[in-house]
């Protein structure tokens, strides 16, 4: 796959995603009327649009020959790798924290108060939809699309480093609705891309994606925002040391994983 094609597929996925949302929401609004409670409507629409967009790509442009029995066999996966995925997940969050905090860091050095105004949601139904979308749908759908589909095809015609970078940019672009998340998703995409390139197993990527999202969701729902977890907004030496620690444990985890995987190739 060419680089241009990879970006076009990403745009197409975004178009499918948006079109499905509009196809659900507009008829309800103009033919039935706006509901009193949007929780179910928005929750279902978000899930259906993401899955629907992927399925359209799957059936019309990908059509892979999946061996699901082989993919689900526990014997094909190295348990040591799963043990170190949480280490990488924590490392990624420490690395990405300054990028999530970028606006707060600017305010801090300008002498502006950086008090966190985050308020967690008490809507249990909305939380259920969020958990389904964030912990189940996103890891599976996004890893299949960006790693199994895009990265695999890019590797056929491009050098590994270029293929991983391009697929990571595409992964980042789809999170453009949260600008402070563009760099973190790019960095995460690089790590996920390397893991996929070294292991050729999407299962590891799905699990790491799940772990990262789980930590963020957990902190969000115990009254701590994803920006303010662990060490808050004290941008002192300890804050930046945590960034360095994140790099170190991520590198160590990646080294162990790529070494451990040689036994299962």
XYZ file of N, CA and C in Angstrom, residues 85-98 184-185 187-189 191 212 242-243 245-251:
90
model
N 3.148 -6.081 29.269
C 2.314 -5.065 28.628
C 1.842 -3.984 29.608
N 1.439 -4.347 30.857
C 1.065 -3.286 31.810
C 2.215 -2.322 32.100
N 3.447 -2.843 32.104
C 4.617 -1.985 32.326
C 4.719 -0.944 31.219
N 4.548 -1.391 29.979
C 4.593 -0.469 28.845
C 3.422 0.502 28.903
N 2.256 0.001 29.311
C 1.082 0.860 29.419
C 1.309 2.017 30.381
N 1.876 1.721 31.553
C 2.177 2.771 32.537
C 3.253 3.706 31.994
N 4.257 3.128 31.338
C 5.315 3.948 30.744
C 4.772 4.920 29.713
N 3.863 4.444 28.871
C 3.260 5.306 27.852
C 2.480 6.457 28.478
N 1.750 6.167 29.535
C 0.975 7.215 30.197
C 1.886 8.275 30.825
N 3.016 7.853 31.376
C 3.974 8.809 31.942
C 4.621 9.652 30.842
N 4.908 9.019 29.706
C 5.483 9.750 28.571
C 4.488 10.757 28.011
N 3.243 10.335 27.900
C 2.226 11.168 27.252
C 1.673 12.275 28.143
N 1.872 12.141 29.449
C 1.278 13.107 30.384
C 1.626 14.564 30.078
N 2.893 14.932 29.801
C 3.187 16.337 29.490
C 2.447 16.854 28.256
N 0.096 12.197 21.937
C 0.046 10.927 22.670
C -0.400 9.743 21.818
N -1.405 9.948 20.955
C -1.850 8.828 20.118
C -0.798 8.476 19.071
N 2.525 8.760 19.549
C 3.548 8.014 20.297
C 3.062 6.596 20.597
N 1.821 6.487 21.039
C 1.250 5.160 21.319
C 1.201 4.328 20.049
N 0.879 4.981 18.927
C 0.841 4.279 17.645
C 2.198 3.717 17.261
N 4.617 2.773 19.364
C 4.867 1.619 20.235
C 4.047 0.414 19.784
N -4.069 0.617 28.489
C -3.937 2.079 28.536
C -5.297 2.735 28.743
N 9.249 11.764 36.280
C 8.268 10.728 35.932
C 8.213 10.530 34.422
N 8.405 11.618 33.668
C 8.465 11.530 32.207
C 9.657 10.665 31.787
N 11.204 8.439 33.680
C 10.929 7.067 34.129
C 10.035 6.360 33.120
N 9.059 7.096 32.579
C 8.165 6.521 31.574
C 8.926 6.032 30.357
N 9.890 6.837 29.901
C 10.710 6.443 28.749
C 11.506 5.186 29.072
N 12.115 5.163 30.252
C 12.965 4.033 30.644
C 12.171 2.734 30.727
N 11.029 2.753 31.432
C 10.291 1.496 31.605
C 9.624 1.055 30.300
N 9.301 2.015 29.429
C 8.750 1.641 28.124
C 9.812 0.955 27.278
N 11.016 1.517 27.266
C 12.124 0.918 26.508
C 12.455 -0.467 27.052
